[in-house]
């Protein structure tokens, strides 16, 4: 079974820093044809698009940008939600392409007390649907809507299964029905690409919602959802901010380190997440023309906050911090100095003033109120600038 496979994988994984092999990472500021990138203009014109293409072709697959039609309807609106503190909207977003359609169910709470269009956090929910219960009978730290509303921000969520069920067989039943050509292409999108695509369609809706400041939408995800939140922010520069929690392998962590989860393991247990071409790098990390620091760099100069949990070595906290640190050079091109320390900060010591924020929370692999309180703090610091 899947859980047995995962348990076995976790046992075999390397957790010994001294066994991390020597590796060389591609230089963020050197093109594949060895051209040095020294300016923001050349970064945006040459290197950034090259990096995005490398990730499309080798890792996450293509991101279809066109569709025939996007419509939405407000299924339920309650101006008196959370005892009057928020307005609830349940929105059904429908995207039609080549006579196929996907329906995305969005749950959105907007604070009642607001001065104008409000910045929002949008969670890619990869866990139980009850985490985002619109009735608030069920409350969860995974999506602490009350806490976010009290901080003055709006909070929204959609579930990954609306785009691509998280299943090795069923994942085709969603976005991929709109783009069947993706299934045969070596660099065709799979589930994680479909989730990121869905985040952009939700942003299309949020741009039309007058209560939301769509220029200040932060995309949030945990773990596999955190991989998708990074990819969404990389592909869609309309996302103002990215929060990626415990995203690990093929998220924020460096693959070349082979610490914790590896490419071989992730492609074996989750063959439906990434482009077929990515399997070429199973047990062959050194052949990668990229690493995840380049994905983080492609989000520059937008604020990016990544996290780990101290007991979640599977997601390689050290490799995650290093990846963030190597992304600094792209931010510097914009005159934004991240000034990250040489080594990871101590547990529960968040870095939030830097545009490359980070914390390593005490505890297990999860998305908690601690993580969210730091996301809120990070947003407060950076939206003020
Ligand atoms: C598994 C998987 C990780 C993933 C995690 C999650 O552990 O190996 O890559 O991030 O599930 O989504 O919680």
Coordinates of C-alpha atoms and ligand atoms in Angstrom, one line a residue:
X1 CA 0.0 0.0 0.0
X2 CA 0.9 3.6 -0.3
X3 CA 1.5 4.1 3.4
X4 CA 3.8 1.1 3.5
X5 CA 5.7 2.4 0.6
X6 CA 6.1 5.8 2.3
X7 CA 7.2 4.2 5.6
X8 CA 9.8 2.1 3.7
X9 CA 11.0 5.2 1.8
X10 CA 11.3 7.2 5.0
X11 CA 13.4 4.4 6.5
X12 CA 15.8 4.2 3.6
X13 CA 16.3 8.0 3.3
X14 CA 19.5 9.7 4.2
X15 CA 19.3 11.8 7.4
X16 CA 23.0 12.1 7.9
X17 CA 24.5 15.4 6.9
X18 CA 27.9 13.8 6.5
X19 CA 26.5 11.6 3.7
X20 CA 25.3 14.5 1.6
X21 CA 27.3 14.1 -1.6
X22 CA 29.5 16.9 -3.0
X23 CA 27.4 18.8 -5.6
X24 CA 27.5 21.8 -7.8
X25 CA 24.4 23.9 -8.2
X26 CA 23.6 25.8 -11.4
X27 CA 24.4 29.5 -11.0
X28 CA 21.3 31.6 -10.8
X29 CA 22.9 34.4 -12.7
X30 CA 24.4 32.4 -15.5
X31 CA 22.4 31.4 -18.5
X32 CA 22.6 27.9 -20.0
X33 CA 24.8 29.4 -22.7
X34 CA 27.1 30.8 -20.0
X35 CA 26.1 34.4 -20.3
X36 CA 26.4 36.4 -17.0
X37 CA 23.3 38.2 -15.9
X38 CA 24.0 41.4 -14.1
X39 CA 20.9 43.5 -14.5
X40 CA 17.3 43.3 -13.6
X41 CA 16.5 43.9 -17.3
X42 CA 18.5 40.9 -18.5
X43 CA 17.1 38.8 -15.6
X44 CA 13.6 39.5 -16.7
X45 CA 14.3 39.3 -20.4
X46 CA 16.6 36.3 -20.6
X47 CA 17.3 34.4 -17.4
X48 CA 13.9 34.3 -15.6
X49 CA 12.0 33.0 -18.7
X50 CA 14.8 30.5 -19.2
X51 CA 14.4 29.2 -15.7
X52 CA 10.6 29.0 -16.0
X53 CA 11.1 27.0 -19.2
X54 CA 13.6 24.7 -17.5
X55 CA 11.0 23.9 -14.8
X56 CA 8.2 23.4 -17.3
X57 CA 10.3 21.1 -19.5
X58 CA 11.9 19.1 -16.7
X59 CA 9.8 19.2 -13.6
X60 CA 6.3 20.5 -13.4
X61 CA 5.2 20.4 -17.0
X62 CA 3.7 23.1 -19.2
X63 CA 1.2 25.6 -17.9
X64 CA -1.6 26.1 -20.4
X65 CA -2.4 29.8 -20.5
X66 CA -5.5 29.9 -22.6
X67 CA -9.1 28.7 -22.2
X68 CA -12.4 29.5 -23.8
X69 CA -14.3 30.9 -20.9
X70 CA -14.3 31.6 -17.2
X71 CA -17.6 32.3 -15.4
X72 CA -18.5 32.3 -11.8
X73 CA -21.6 32.4 -9.6
X74 CA -22.0 33.3 -5.9
X75 CA -23.6 30.2 -4.5
X76 CA -24.0 31.6 -1.0
X77 CA -23.3 34.9 0.6
X78 CA -23.6 35.7 4.3
X79 CA -22.8 39.2 5.4
X80 CA -23.1 38.1 9.0
X81 CA -20.6 35.3 9.2
X82 CA -18.3 34.8 12.2
X83 CA -20.8 36.7 14.4
X84 CA -20.7 39.7 12.0
X85 CA -16.9 39.9 11.7
X86 CA -16.8 38.7 8.2
X87 CA -18.7 38.2 4.9
X88 CA -18.7 34.7 3.6
X89 CA -18.9 34.0 -0.1
X90 CA -19.0 30.5 -1.6
X91 CA -18.2 31.0 -5.2
X92 CA -18.4 28.4 -8.0
X93 CA -15.8 29.2 -10.7
X94 CA -16.2 27.4 -14.0
X95 CA -13.6 27.2 -16.7
X96 CA -14.6 25.9 -20.1
X97 CA -12.2 24.8 -22.8
X98 CA -12.9 22.8 -25.9
X99 CA -16.3 21.9 -24.5
X100 CA -14.8 20.4 -21.3
X101 CA -15.1 22.2 -18.0
X102 CA -13.7 22.2 -14.5
X103 CA -15.6 23.7 -11.5
X104 CA -13.6 25.2 -8.7
X105 CA -15.4 25.7 -5.3
X106 CA -14.0 28.7 -3.6
X107 CA -14.6 29.6 0.1
X108 CA -13.9 33.2 0.9
X109 CA -14.1 35.3 4.1
X110 CA -13.6 39.0 3.9
X111 CA -13.4 41.2 7.1
X112 CA -16.5 43.3 7.6
X113 CA -14.4 46.2 9.0
X114 CA -12.3 47.2 6.0
X115 CA -11.2 50.5 4.5
X116 CA -11.4 49.3 0.9
X117 CA -10.3 46.3 -1.2
X118 CA -8.6 43.9 1.2
X119 CA -5.4 41.8 0.7
X120 CA -6.1 38.0 0.8
X121 CA -4.4 34.7 1.6
X122 CA -5.4 31.9 -0.8
X123 CA -4.8 28.4 0.4
X124 CA -4.3 25.5 -1.9
X125 CA -6.0 22.9 0.3
X126 CA -4.5 19.4 -0.1
X127 CA -6.0 17.9 3.0
X128 CA -9.5 17.3 4.2
X129 CA -12.3 19.5 2.9
X130 CA -13.5 20.1 6.5
X131 CA -10.4 22.2 7.1
X132 CA -12.1 25.0 5.2
X133 CA -15.6 24.6 6.5
X134 CA -17.6 27.6 5.5
X135 CA -20.1 27.1 8.3
X136 CA -17.2 27.3 10.9
X137 CA -18.7 24.4 12.8
X138 CA -15.4 22.6 12.2
X139 CA -12.4 24.8 12.9
X140 CA -8.8 23.9 12.0
X141 CA -5.3 25.4 12.4
X142 CA -4.7 24.3 8.8
X143 CA -6.9 27.3 7.7
X144 CA -7.5 29.5 10.8
X145 CA -10.0 31.8 9.2
X146 CA -11.0 33.6 12.4
X147 CA -7.4 34.5 13.1
X148 CA -6.8 35.8 9.6
X149 CA -10.0 37.9 9.7
X150 CA -9.1 39.3 13.1
X151 CA -5.8 40.4 11.6
X152 CA -7.7 42.4 8.9
X153 CA -7.0 40.2 5.9
X154 CA -9.3 38.1 3.8
X155 CA -8.8 34.4 3.6
X156 CA -9.8 32.0 0.8
X157 CA -9.3 28.4 -0.1
X158 CA -10.0 25.8 -2.8
X159 CA -9.5 22.1 -2.7
X160 CA -7.0 20.3 -5.0
X161 CA -9.5 17.6 -6.0
X162 CA -11.5 20.2 -8.0
X163 CA -8.5 20.5 -10.3
X164 CA -6.8 17.1 -10.2
X165 CA -7.7 14.4 -7.6
X166 CA -4.5 13.5 -5.7
X167 CA -4.5 9.9 -7.0
X168 CA -2.2 8.0 -9.3
X169 CA -5.2 7.1 -11.6
X170 CA -7.9 9.7 -10.9
X171 CA -5.7 12.8 -11.4
X172 CA -6.7 12.9 -15.1
X173 CA -10.3 13.8 -14.1
X174 CA -10.1 17.6 -14.0
X175 CA -7.9 20.2 -15.7
X176 CA -6.3 17.5 -17.8
X177 CA -9.6 16.9 -19.6
X178 CA -9.4 20.4 -20.9
X179 CA -5.9 19.9 -22.1
X180 CA -5.6 16.2 -23.1
X181 CA -2.5 17.0 -25.2
X182 CA -0.7 17.4 -21.9
X183 CA -1.1 13.7 -21.2
X184 CA 1.0 12.6 -24.1
X185 CA 3.7 15.3 -23.9
X186 CA 6.9 14.5 -22.2
X187 CA 6.7 17.9 -20.5
X188 CA 2.9 17.7 -20.0
X189 CA 1.5 19.0 -16.7
X190 CA 0.3 16.7 -14.1
X191 CA -1.5 17.1 -10.7
X192 CA 0.8 19.7 -9.1
X193 CA 0.7 21.8 -12.3
X194 CA -3.0 21.5 -12.4
X195 CA -3.3 22.7 -8.8
X196 CA -1.1 25.8 -9.6
X197 CA -3.2 26.4 -12.7
X198 CA -6.3 26.4 -10.5
X199 CA -4.8 29.0 -8.1
X200 CA -4.4 31.3 -11.1
X201 CA -8.1 30.8 -12.1
X202 CA -9.1 31.7 -8.6
X203 CA -7.0 34.8 -8.9
X204 CA -8.9 35.5 -12.2
X205 CA -12.0 35.5 -10.1
X206 CA -10.5 37.5 -7.2
X207 CA -9.6 40.3 -9.7
X208 CA -13.3 40.7 -10.3
X209 CA -14.3 40.7 -6.7
X210 CA -14.4 44.4 -5.6
X211 CA -13.9 43.5 -1.9
X212 CA -10.5 42.0 -2.7
X213 CA -7.2 43.8 -3.4
X214 CA -6.1 41.4 -6.2
X215 CA -2.7 43.1 -6.3
X216 CA -2.2 41.7 -2.8
X217 CA -3.0 38.1 -3.0
X218 CA -0.6 35.7 -1.2
X219 CA -0.7 32.1 -2.4
X220 CA -0.3 29.6 0.5
X221 CA 0.3 25.9 0.5
X222 CA 1.5 23.1 2.8
X223 CA 3.8 20.3 1.7
X224 CA 2.5 19.1 -1.7
X225 CA 0.4 22.2 -1.6
X226 CA 3.5 24.2 -0.8
X227 CA 5.2 22.8 -3.9
X228 CA 2.1 24.0 -5.9
X229 CA 2.2 27.4 -4.2
X230 CA 5.8 28.0 -5.3
X231 CA 5.0 26.9 -8.9
X232 CA 1.9 29.1 -9.0
X233 CA 3.9 32.1 -7.9
X234 CA 6.7 31.3 -10.3
X235 CA 4.3 30.9 -13.3
X236 CA 1.9 33.7 -12.4
X237 CA 3.5 37.0 -11.4
X238 CA 0.2 38.5 -10.4
X239 CA 0.6 36.7 -7.0
X240 CA 2.0 39.3 -4.8
X241 CA 3.4 37.0 -2.2
X242 CA 4.2 33.3 -1.7
X243 CA 4.0 31.3 1.5
X244 CA 5.3 27.7 1.2
X245 CA 5.0 25.6 4.3
X246 CA 7.1 22.4 4.7
X247 CA 7.3 22.0 1.0
X248 CA 10.4 19.7 0.9
X249 CA 11.5 17.8 -2.1
X250 CA 10.6 19.5 -5.4
X251 CA 9.3 22.3 -3.3
X252 CA 11.8 24.6 -1.6
X253 CA 14.4 22.0 -0.7
X254 CA 17.6 21.4 -2.8
X255 CA 17.4 18.1 -4.8
X256 CA 21.1 17.8 -5.2
X257 CA 21.6 17.2 -1.5
X258 CA 19.6 13.9 -1.6
X259 CA 18.7 14.5 2.1
X260 CA 15.4 13.1 3.2
X261 CA 13.0 12.6 0.3
X262 CA 14.7 12.1 -3.1
X263 CA 13.5 12.6 -6.7
X264 CA 13.4 8.8 -7.2
X265 CA 11.2 8.4 -4.1
X266 CA 8.8 11.2 -5.0
X267 CA 8.4 10.1 -8.6
X268 CA 7.8 6.5 -7.5
X269 CA 5.2 7.1 -4.8
X270 CA 3.6 10.1 -6.5
X271 CA 4.0 9.4 -10.3
X272 CA 1.1 11.7 -11.0
X273 CA 2.6 14.9 -9.6
X274 CA 5.2 15.9 -12.1
X275 CA 6.0 15.8 -15.8
X276 CA 7.0 12.4 -17.2
X277 CA 10.4 13.9 -18.1
X278 CA 11.2 14.4 -14.4
X279 CA 11.6 10.7 -13.9
X280 CA 14.7 10.9 -16.0
X281 CA 16.4 12.4 -12.9
X282 CA 15.5 9.5 -10.6
X283 CA 18.8 8.6 -8.8
X284 CA 20.4 11.1 -11.3
X285 CA 20.2 14.5 -9.6
X286 CA 23.5 15.6 -11.0
X287 CA 22.0 15.6 -14.5
X288 CA 19.4 18.2 -13.5
X289 CA 19.9 21.5 -15.3
X290 CA 18.4 23.2 -12.3
X291 CA 17.7 23.1 -8.6
X292 CA 14.9 24.5 -6.5
X293 CA 16.8 27.6 -5.5
X294 CA 16.2 28.7 -9.1
X295 CA 12.4 28.3 -8.6
X296 CA 12.6 30.5 -5.5
X297 CA 14.7 33.0 -7.4
X298 CA 12.0 33.2 -10.2
X299 CA 9.6 34.7 -7.6
X300 CA 11.8 37.7 -7.1
X301 CA 11.4 40.5 -6.1
X302 CA 8.1 39.4 -4.5
X303 CA 8.1 38.5 -0.8
X304 CA 8.5 34.8 -0.3
X305 CA 8.3 33.0 3.1
X306 CA 9.2 29.3 3.4
X307 CA 9.0 27.2 6.5
X308 CA 10.1 23.9 8.0
X309 CA 9.3 21.9 11.1
X310 CA 12.1 20.7 13.3
X311 CA 11.0 17.1 13.3
X312 CA 10.3 17.0 9.6
X313 CA 13.7 15.9 8.3
X314 CA 12.0 14.3 5.3
X315 CA 11.5 17.8 3.9
X316 CA 15.2 18.8 4.6
X317 CA 15.2 22.0 6.7
X318 CA 18.8 22.7 6.0
X319 CA 18.5 22.2 2.3
X320 CA 15.4 24.4 2.3
X321 CA 17.2 27.2 4.0
X322 CA 20.2 27.0 1.7
X323 CA 17.9 27.1 -1.3
X324 CA 16.4 30.3 0.0
X325 CA 19.8 31.7 0.6
X326 CA 21.0 31.0 -2.9
X327 CA 17.9 32.7 -4.3
X328 CA 19.1 36.0 -2.7
X329 CA 21.1 36.9 -5.8
X330 CA 18.0 37.4 -7.9
X331 CA 16.5 39.7 -5.2
X332 CA 19.7 41.7 -5.2
X333 CA 19.2 42.5 -8.9
X334 CA 16.2 44.5 -7.7
X335 CA 18.1 46.3 -5.0
X336 CA 16.3 44.2 -2.4
X337 CA 18.8 42.7 0.0
X338 CA 17.6 39.6 1.8
X339 CA 20.6 39.5 4.2
X340 CA 19.9 36.0 5.4
X341 CA 22.3 34.6 8.0
X342 CA 24.9 32.0 6.9
X343 CA 23.3 29.2 8.8
X344 CA 19.6 28.5 9.5
X345 CA 18.1 30.4 12.4
X346 CA 17.3 28.6 15.6
X347 CA 14.0 26.8 16.0
X348 CA 11.1 29.2 16.4
X349 CA 13.2 32.2 15.5
X350 CA 11.3 33.6 12.5
X351 CA 13.0 35.8 9.9
X352 CA 10.2 38.2 8.7
X353 CA 11.8 41.5 7.8
X354 CA 13.7 40.0 4.9
X355 CA 11.8 39.6 1.6
X356 CA 13.0 36.0 1.9
X357 CA 11.4 35.0 5.1
X358 CA 11.9 31.8 7.0
X359 CA 11.2 29.8 10.1
X360 CA 11.8 26.3 11.4
X361 CA 8.9 25.6 13.8
X362 CA 9.3 23.2 16.7
X363 CA 7.4 20.1 15.9
X364 CA 6.0 17.9 13.2
X365 CA 5.2 18.2 9.5
X366 CA 2.0 20.3 9.5
X367 CA 0.5 23.7 8.9
X368 CA -0.4 25.3 12.3
X369 CA -1.5 28.5 13.9
X370 CA 2.2 29.3 14.6
X371 CA 2.9 29.1 10.9
X372 CA -0.1 31.3 10.0
X373 CA 0.7 33.9 12.7
X374 CA 4.1 34.3 11.1
X375 CA 2.5 34.5 7.6
X376 CA 0.3 37.3 8.9
X377 CA 3.3 39.1 10.5
X378 CA 5.3 38.7 7.2
X379 CA 2.4 40.2 5.2
X380 CA 2.1 43.1 7.6
X381 CA 5.8 43.9 7.2
X382 CA 5.9 43.7 3.5
X383 CA 2.6 45.1 2.4
X384 CA 3.5 48.2 4.4
X385 CA 6.6 48.8 2.2
Ligands
LIG1 C1 4.7 12.9 1.4 C2 5.6 13.3 0.3 C3 6.0 14.8 0.4 C4 4.9 15.7 0.6 C5 4.0 15.2 1.8 C6 2.8 16.0 2.0 O1 5.4 12.9 2.6 O2 6.7 12.4 0.2 O3 6.7 15.2 -0.8 O4 5.3 17.0 0.7 O5 3.7 13.9 1.6 O6 2.2 16.5 1.1 O7 2.4 16.1 3.2

